[in-house]
CSV table of C-alpha atoms and ligand atoms in Angstrom, one decimal:
chain,number,residue,atom,x,y,z
A,135,MET,CA,13.9,-17.9,-0.3
A,136,ALA,CA,14.4,-14.3,-1.6
A,137,ASN,CA,12.2,-11.7,-0.2
A,138,PRO,CA,9.5,-11.0,-2.8
A,139,LEU,CA,9.1,-7.5,-1.4
A,140,ALA,CA,12.7,-6.4,-1.7
A,141,LEU,CA,13.6,-4.0,-4.4
A,142,LYS,CA,16.3,-1.4,-5.4
A,143,PHE,CA,15.3,2.2,-5.3
A,144,CYS,CA,17.9,4.7,-6.8
A,145,GLY,CA,20.5,2.0,-5.9
A,146,LEU,CA,19.4,1.8,-2.4
A,147,ASP,CA,18.2,-1.6,-1.0
A,148,PHE,CA,14.5,-1.4,0.3
A,149,ALA,CA,13.2,-4.5,2.2
A,150,SER,CA,9.6,-3.5,1.3
A,151,PRO,CA,8.1,-1.1,-1.2
A,152,ILE,CA,6.5,0.8,1.8
A,153,VAL,CA,7.9,4.3,2.5
A,154,LEU,CA,6.7,6.0,5.6
A,155,LEU,CA,5.9,9.5,4.6
A,156,SER,CA,7.2,12.9,5.8
A,157,GLY,CA,5.4,14.6,8.6
A,158,CYS,CA,3.6,11.4,9.6
A,159,VAL,CA,6.4,9.7,11.6
A,160,GLY,CA,8.3,12.7,13.1
A,161,PHE,CA,12.1,12.2,12.7
A,162,GLY,CA,12.0,8.4,12.6
A,163,GLU,CA,11.8,7.5,16.3
A,164,GLU,CA,8.2,8.5,17.3
A,165,TYR,CA,6.6,5.3,16.1
A,166,THR,CA,9.4,3.0,17.4
A,167,ARG,CA,7.9,3.7,21.0
A,168,ILE,CA,4.8,1.8,20.0
A,169,GLU,CA,4.9,-1.8,21.0
A,170,GLY,CA,5.0,-4.1,17.9
A,171,PHE,CA,5.9,-1.3,15.5
A,172,SER,CA,9.2,-1.6,13.7
A,173,ASN,CA,10.9,0.7,11.1
A,174,ARG,CA,12.2,-2.6,9.6
A,175,ASP,CA,8.7,-3.2,8.1
A,176,ALA,CA,9.2,-0.1,5.8
A,177,GLY,CA,11.7,0.1,3.0
A,178,ALA,CA,12.4,3.6,3.9
A,179,VAL,CA,11.3,6.3,6.4
A,180,VAL,CA,11.1,10.0,5.3
A,181,LEU,CA,11.9,12.4,8.1
A,182,LYS,CA,9.8,15.6,8.8
A,183,GLY,CA,10.3,18.6,6.5
A,184,THR,CA,13.4,20.4,7.5
A,185,THR,CA,14.4,24.0,6.9
A,186,LEU,CA,17.7,25.9,7.5
A,187,ALA,CA,16.5,27.6,10.7
A,188,PRO,CA,14.1,26.2,13.3
A,189,ARG,CA,10.4,26.9,12.6
A,190,LEU,CA,7.6,26.9,15.2
A,191,GLY,CA,4.9,26.3,12.4
A,192,ASN,CA,1.5,27.6,12.1
A,193,PRO,CA,-1.1,28.9,14.7
A,194,PRO,CA,-3.8,26.3,15.7
A,195,HIS,CA,-5.8,24.5,14.6
A,196,ARG,CA,-3.3,22.6,12.6
A,197,VAL,CA,-5.2,19.4,11.8
A,198,PHE,CA,-8.9,18.6,11.2
A,199,GLU,CA,-10.6,15.4,10.4
A,200,THR,CA,-12.7,15.6,7.1
A,201,PRO,CA,-14.8,12.7,5.5
A,202,ALA,CA,-12.3,10.1,4.6
A,203,GLY,CA,-9.3,12.2,5.2
A,204,MET,CA,-7.8,15.1,7.1
A,205,LEU,CA,-6.6,18.7,6.6
A,206,ASN,CA,-3.3,19.6,8.0
A,207,ALA,CA,-1.4,23.0,8.1
A,208,ILE,CA,1.5,22.3,10.4
A,209,GLY,CA,3.6,25.0,8.7
A,210,LEU,CA,6.8,22.8,8.7
A,211,GLN,CA,7.5,22.9,12.4
A,212,ASN,CA,11.1,21.6,12.7
A,213,PRO,CA,14.2,22.2,14.8
A,214,GLY,CA,16.4,23.2,11.8
A,215,ALA,CA,18.9,21.4,9.6
A,216,ASP,CA,21.9,21.6,11.9
A,217,HIS,CA,19.9,20.1,14.9
A,218,VAL,CA,18.5,17.3,12.7
A,219,VAL,CA,22.0,16.4,11.3
A,220,GLN,CA,23.9,16.7,14.6
A,221,LYS,CA,21.4,15.5,17.2
A,222,ILE,CA,18.8,13.4,15.6
A,223,LEU,CA,20.5,11.5,12.8
A,224,PRO,CA,23.2,9.9,15.2
A,225,ARG,CA,20.2,8.4,17.3
A,226,LEU,CA,18.8,6.7,14.2
A,227,ASP,CA,19.6,3.0,13.5
A,228,PHE,CA,20.5,2.8,9.8
A,229,ASN,CA,20.4,-1.0,10.0
A,230,GLU,CA,16.7,-0.8,10.5
A,231,THR,CA,15.7,0.9,7.2
A,232,ARG,CA,16.8,3.6,4.8
A,233,PHE,CA,16.2,7.1,6.1
A,234,ILE,CA,15.4,10.0,3.7
A,235,ALA,CA,15.6,13.7,4.6
A,236,ASN,CA,12.8,16.0,3.4
A,237,VAL,CA,14.1,19.4,2.4
A,238,SER,CA,12.1,22.6,2.4
A,239,GLY,CA,12.9,26.2,2.0
A,240,SER,CA,11.6,29.8,1.3
A,241,THR,CA,14.3,30.6,-1.3
A,242,ILE,CA,16.3,28.4,-3.8
A,243,GLU,CA,19.4,29.3,-1.7
A,244,GLU,CA,17.8,27.8,1.4
A,245,TYR,CA,16.9,24.5,-0.4
A,246,ALA,CA,20.4,24.3,-1.6
A,247,GLU,CA,22.0,25.0,1.8
A,248,VAL,CA,19.8,22.5,3.7
A,249,THR,CA,20.7,19.9,0.9
A,250,ARG,CA,24.4,20.6,1.4
A,251,ARG,CA,24.0,20.0,5.2
A,252,PHE,CA,22.4,16.6,4.6
A,253,ASP,CA,25.0,15.7,1.9
A,254,THR,CA,27.7,15.5,4.4
A,255,SER,CA,25.5,13.4,6.8
A,256,PRO,CA,24.8,9.7,6.9
A,257,ILE,CA,21.3,10.2,5.3
A,258,ASP,CA,20.5,7.6,2.5
A,259,ALA,CA,18.7,10.1,0.1
A,260,ILE,CA,17.2,13.6,-0.1
A,261,GLU,CA,13.6,14.3,-0.9
A,262,ILE,CA,13.0,17.9,-2.0
A,263,ASN,CA,9.6,19.1,-0.8
A,264,ILE,CA,8.7,21.8,-3.6
A,265,SER,CA,5.0,21.1,-2.9
A,266,CYS,CA,4.2,22.1,0.7
A,267,PRO,CA,0.9,24.0,0.7
A,268,ASN,CA,1.2,25.1,4.2
A,269,VAL,CA,3.8,27.8,4.2
A,270,LYS,CA,3.3,31.3,3.0
A,271,GLU,CA,6.6,31.7,1.2
A,272,GLY,CA,8.3,28.9,-0.9
A,273,GLY,CA,6.7,25.6,-0.9
A,274,VAL,CA,3.9,25.5,-3.4
A,275,ALA,CA,5.3,28.7,-5.2
A,276,PHE,CA,8.1,26.4,-6.3
A,277,GLY,CA,6.1,23.3,-6.9
A,278,ASN,CA,3.4,24.8,-9.1
A,279,TYR,CA,5.6,26.1,-11.9
A,280,PRO,CA,7.8,23.7,-13.9
A,281,GLU,CA,10.6,26.3,-14.4
A,282,MET,CA,10.8,27.1,-10.7
A,283,SER,CA,10.6,23.5,-9.8
A,284,ALA,CA,13.6,22.8,-12.2
A,285,ARG,CA,15.6,25.6,-10.8
A,286,VAL,CA,15.3,24.2,-7.2
A,287,VAL,CA,16.2,20.7,-8.3
A,288,GLU,CA,19.2,22.1,-10.3
A,289,ALA,CA,20.5,24.0,-7.4
A,290,CYS,CA,20.3,21.0,-5.0
A,291,ARG,CA,21.7,18.6,-7.6
A,292,LYS,CA,24.9,20.6,-7.7
A,293,LEU,CA,25.4,20.0,-4.0
A,294,THR,CA,24.9,16.3,-3.6
A,295,LYS,CA,25.5,12.9,-5.2
A,296,LYS,CA,23.0,11.3,-2.9
A,297,PRO,CA,19.8,10.1,-4.6
A,298,LEU,CA,17.5,13.1,-5.1
A,299,ILE,CA,13.7,12.6,-4.9
A,300,THR,CA,11.4,15.5,-5.9
A,301,LYS,CA,8.0,15.6,-4.3
A,302,LEU,CA,5.4,16.9,-6.8
A,303,SER,CA,2.4,19.0,-6.2
A,304,PRO,CA,-1.1,17.9,-7.3
A,305,ASN,CA,-2.1,21.5,-7.2
A,306,GLN,CA,-0.9,22.4,-10.6
A,307,THR,CA,-2.1,22.2,-14.2
A,308,ASP,CA,0.5,20.0,-15.9
A,309,ILE,CA,2.2,17.6,-13.6
A,310,LYS,CA,3.7,15.7,-16.5
A,311,GLU,CA,5.5,18.8,-17.6
A,312,ASN,CA,6.7,19.4,-14.1
A,313,ALA,CA,8.0,15.8,-13.8
A,314,ARG,CA,9.9,16.1,-17.1
A,315,ARG,CA,11.6,19.3,-16.1
A,316,CYS,CA,12.5,17.9,-12.7
A,317,ILE,CA,14.1,14.9,-14.2
A,318,GLU,CA,16.0,17.0,-16.8
A,319,ALA,CA,17.2,19.1,-13.8
A,320,GLY,CA,18.8,16.0,-12.2
A,321,SER,CA,16.1,14.4,-10.0
A,322,ASP,CA,16.7,10.6,-9.7
A,323,ALA,CA,13.2,9.8,-8.4
A,324,LEU,CA,9.8,11.5,-8.0
A,325,ALA,CA,7.3,11.4,-5.1
A,326,VAL,CA,3.7,11.7,-6.3
A,327,ILE,CA,1.6,13.4,-4.7
A,328,ASN,CA,1.8,15.8,-1.8
A,329,THR,CA,-1.5,16.9,-0.2
A,330,ILE,CA,-4.3,18.7,-2.1
A,331,MET,CA,-5.3,22.2,-0.9
A,332,GLY,CA,-8.6,22.4,0.9
A,333,MET,CA,-10.4,24.2,3.7
A,334,ALA,CA,-13.1,23.8,6.3
A,335,ILE,CA,-15.3,26.3,7.9
A,336,ASP,CA,-17.0,26.4,11.4
A,337,VAL,CA,-20.5,27.7,10.7
A,338,LYS,CA,-21.1,28.7,14.3
A,339,THR,CA,-18.3,31.2,14.3
A,340,ARG,CA,-18.1,31.6,10.5
A,341,ARG,CA,-14.4,31.2,10.9
A,342,PRO,CA,-12.0,28.9,9.0
A,343,VAL,CA,-11.3,25.9,11.1
A,344,ILE,CA,-7.6,25.7,10.2
A,345,GLY,CA,-5.5,28.6,11.8
A,346,ASN,CA,-3.8,29.0,8.4
A,347,VAL,CA,-7.2,29.2,6.7
A,348,GLN,CA,-6.2,26.5,4.1
A,349,GLY,CA,-4.6,23.1,4.7
A,350,GLY,CA,-3.5,20.1,2.8
A,351,LEU,CA,-6.0,17.2,2.3
A,352,SER,CA,-4.6,13.7,2.8
A,353,GLY,CA,-6.0,10.2,3.4
A,354,PRO,CA,-8.4,8.0,1.3
A,355,ALA,CA,-10.4,11.1,0.1
A,356,ILE,CA,-7.4,11.9,-2.3
A,357,LYS,CA,-6.6,8.4,-3.4
A,358,PRO,CA,-8.3,8.4,-6.8
A,359,VAL,CA,-6.6,11.8,-7.7
A,360,ALA,CA,-3.2,10.5,-6.5
A,361,LEU,CA,-3.6,7.3,-8.6
A,362,LEU,CA,-4.2,9.3,-11.7
A,363,LYS,CA,-1.3,11.5,-11.2
A,364,VAL,CA,1.1,8.5,-10.6
A,365,HIS,CA,-0.3,7.1,-13.9
A,366,GLN,CA,0.3,10.4,-15.7
A,367,VAL,CA,3.9,10.9,-14.3
A,368,TYR,CA,4.8,7.2,-15.1
A,369,GLU,CA,4.3,8.0,-18.7
A,370,VAL,CA,7.1,10.4,-18.5
A,371,ALA,CA,9.3,8.8,-15.8
A,372,GLY,CA,8.8,5.1,-16.7
A,373,PRO,CA,10.6,5.2,-20.1
A,374,LEU,CA,13.5,7.0,-18.4
A,375,ASP,CA,13.7,4.5,-15.6
A,376,VAL,CA,13.0,7.2,-13.0
A,377,PRO,CA,11.3,5.5,-10.0
A,378,ILE,CA,8.2,7.0,-8.4
A,379,ILE,CA,7.1,6.8,-4.7
A,380,GLY,CA,3.3,6.7,-5.2
A,381,GLN,CA,1.4,8.2,-2.3
A,382,GLY,CA,-2.0,9.6,-1.3
A,383,GLY,CA,-4.6,7.7,0.7
A,384,ILE,CA,-3.1,4.4,0.9
A,385,THR,CA,-4.6,2.3,3.6
A,386,ASN,CA,-4.4,-1.3,2.7
A,387,ALA,CA,-2.5,-3.8,0.4
A,388,THR,CA,-5.0,-3.3,-2.5
A,389,ASP,CA,-4.4,0.4,-2.4
A,390,ALA,CA,-0.7,-0.2,-2.5
A,391,LEU,CA,-1.0,-2.7,-5.5
A,392,GLU,CA,-3.0,-0.1,-7.4
A,393,PHE,CA,-0.2,2.4,-7.1
A,394,ILE,CA,2.4,-0.1,-8.1
A,395,ILE,CA,0.4,-1.3,-11.1
A,396,ALA,CA,0.0,2.3,-12.1
A,397,GLY,CA,3.8,2.7,-12.2
A,398,ALA,CA,4.9,3.3,-8.6
A,399,THR,CA,8.2,1.5,-7.5
A,400,ALA,CA,7.6,2.2,-3.9
A,401,VAL,CA,4.4,3.3,-2.1
A,402,GLY,CA,4.0,5.8,0.7
A,403,VAL,CA,1.9,5.6,3.8
A,404,GLY,CA,1.1,8.6,5.9
A,405,THR,CA,-2.3,9.5,7.4
A,406,ALA,CA,-3.3,5.9,7.7
A,407,LEU,CA,-0.5,5.4,10.4
A,408,PHE,CA,-2.4,7.9,12.6
A,409,TYR,CA,-5.2,5.3,13.2
A,410,ASP,CA,-3.3,2.1,12.5
A,411,PRO,CA,0.4,2.1,13.4
A,412,MET,CA,0.7,-1.6,12.6
A,413,ILE,CA,-0.6,-1.0,9.0
A,414,CYS,CA,2.8,-1.8,7.4
A,415,LYS,CA,2.8,-5.4,8.6
A,416,LYS,CA,-0.8,-5.8,7.0
A,417,ILE,CA,0.2,-4.2,3.7
A,418,ASN,CA,3.4,-6.3,3.4
A,419,ALA,CA,1.4,-9.4,4.1
A,420,GLY,CA,-1.3,-8.6,1.7
A,421,ILE,CA,1.2,-7.7,-1.2
A,422,THR,CA,3.0,-11.1,-0.5
A,423,GLU,CA,-0.3,-13.0,-0.7
A,424,TYR,CA,-1.2,-11.4,-3.9
A,425,LEU,CA,2.2,-12.3,-5.4
A,426,GLN,CA,1.8,-15.8,-4.4
A,427,ALA,CA,-1.7,-16.1,-5.8
A,428,HIS,CA,-0.4,-14.7,-9.1
A,429,GLN,CA,2.8,-16.9,-9.1
A,430,MET,CA,5.0,-13.8,-9.1
A,431,GLN,CA,8.4,-14.0,-7.5
A,432,SER,CA,9.0,-10.2,-7.0
A,433,VAL,CA,6.9,-7.2,-6.4
A,434,THR,CA,8.9,-5.4,-9.2
A,435,GLN,CA,7.1,-7.5,-11.7
A,436,LEU,CA,4.0,-5.5,-11.1
A,437,ILE,CA,5.5,-2.0,-11.5
A,438,GLY,CA,3.6,-0.2,-14.3
A,439,SER,CA,1.8,-3.4,-15.4
A,440,LEU,CA,-1.5,-1.6,-15.9
A,441,ARG,CA,-3.4,-3.1,-18.8
A,442,THR,CA,-4.6,-0.3,-21.0
A,443,GLY,CA,-6.8,-0.7,-24.0
A,444,LYS,CA,-4.2,-2.4,-26.2
A,445,GLU,CA,-3.2,-5.1,-23.7
A,446,ILE,CA,-6.8,-5.9,-22.9
A,447,GLN,CA,-7.6,-6.3,-26.6
A,448,ASP,CA,-4.5,-8.6,-26.9
A,449,CYS,CA,-5.6,-10.4,-23.8
A,450,ALA,CA,-9.2,-10.9,-25.2
A,451,VAL,CA,-7.7,-12.2,-28.5
A,452,SER,CA,-5.3,-14.6,-26.8
A,453,GLY,CA,-8.1,-16.1,-24.6
B,677,LIG,C1,0.3,16.0,9.4
B,677,LIG,C2,1.1,15.9,8.2
B,677,LIG,C3,2.3,16.5,8.0
B,677,LIG,C4,3.0,16.5,6.8
B,677,LIG,N1,4.2,17.1,6.6
B,677,LIG,C5,4.9,17.0,5.5
B,677,LIG,C6,6.2,17.6,5.3
B,677,LIG,O1,6.8,18.1,6.3
B,677,LIG,N2,6.8,17.4,4.1
B,677,LIG,C7,6.2,16.8,3.1
B,677,LIG,O2,6.9,16.7,2.1
B,677,LIG,N3,5.0,16.2,3.2
B,677,LIG,C8,4.3,16.4,4.3
B,677,LIG,N4,3.0,15.8,4.5
B,677,LIG,C9,2.5,15.1,3.3
B,677,LIG,C10,2.7,13.6,3.4
B,677,LIG,O3,4.0,13.2,3.4
B,677,LIG,C11,2.0,12.8,2.2
B,677,LIG,O4,2.6,13.2,1.0
B,677,LIG,C12,0.5,13.2,2.1
B,677,LIG,O5,-0.1,13.2,3.4
B,677,LIG,C13,-0.2,12.1,1.2
B,677,LIG,O6,-0.2,10.8,1.8
B,677,LIG,P1,-1.2,10.1,2.7
B,677,LIG,O7,-2.6,10.4,2.2
B,677,LIG,O8,-0.9,8.7,2.9
B,677,LIG,O9,-1.1,10.8,4.1
B,677,LIG,C14,2.3,15.8,5.7
B,677,LIG,C15,1.2,15.1,5.9
B,677,LIG,C16,0.5,15.2,7.0
B,677,LIG,C17,-0.8,14.5,7.2
């Protein structure tokens, strides 16, 4: 029997709609050391954000637990593009899943150069992180302005034919306009959303808890925001057949189903892995069960199947 969770994403075969998110699974190997964990349970794994030169990241504290979520300001710690391409990619088993690079930079030229390094590598796709809130230069400066976002995408597009996914920021006024500009500039897919900016204060010392003062909020606390952003971006991306990786606070199959119904083709899981590394198996099982209960052969039947006012009225009329 055909796998009901299998789907095509930008021409790539995904065995499950689940994508393990950047920054939450190292460079694709970390979790494979945990007994019972397998990258095969995910349709794809996104590697940690990579810049041209190695980066040490931000001073501590870098993570802090908050109600129903966490703040992080890692600051894109990574060993640099050449190390990732030459030393890390050869160790990955590309039979297990699809691997996606996550590209960051302080200038448009840096984004382009890192993209070029991955273009000549075996990586399956490239995600452009124009929405990192945790670095002083670049990151969010590109992601919060549609014109700047489009220029980054355009520059990367010129250098690769691999699928390009642009990761959008929730910290902006008009995410739909940004999505539209990124698609026009050549993005094949969109990742919605990155973390939401936040902060925490230690009242004893009256200092910010996070070394970087501010951090990115992730986990269940951001789910309703993320869901709305996916719904909004789908209005632009859906008619153009541009797939979305919906993400932000997904911790179970119901969360994943909500994102798919809102318009996501694939669903990202990040923070939830920190407290339940086996979560992919549970989400896959839960989605499969839902499909069986609703006599559906494929998870793709659910994408963007949200019943808005009109459909609900039709439904009421038809019984
Ligand atoms: C510790 C940590 C590190 C992250 N690093 C990156 C990164 O390097 N690049 C990136 O695009 N997103 C990064 N993210 C954002 C996640 O990929 C994801 O978009 C976000 O956490 C929302 O999903 P979640 O609520 O399931 O974690 C990071 C998130 C966390 C928690």
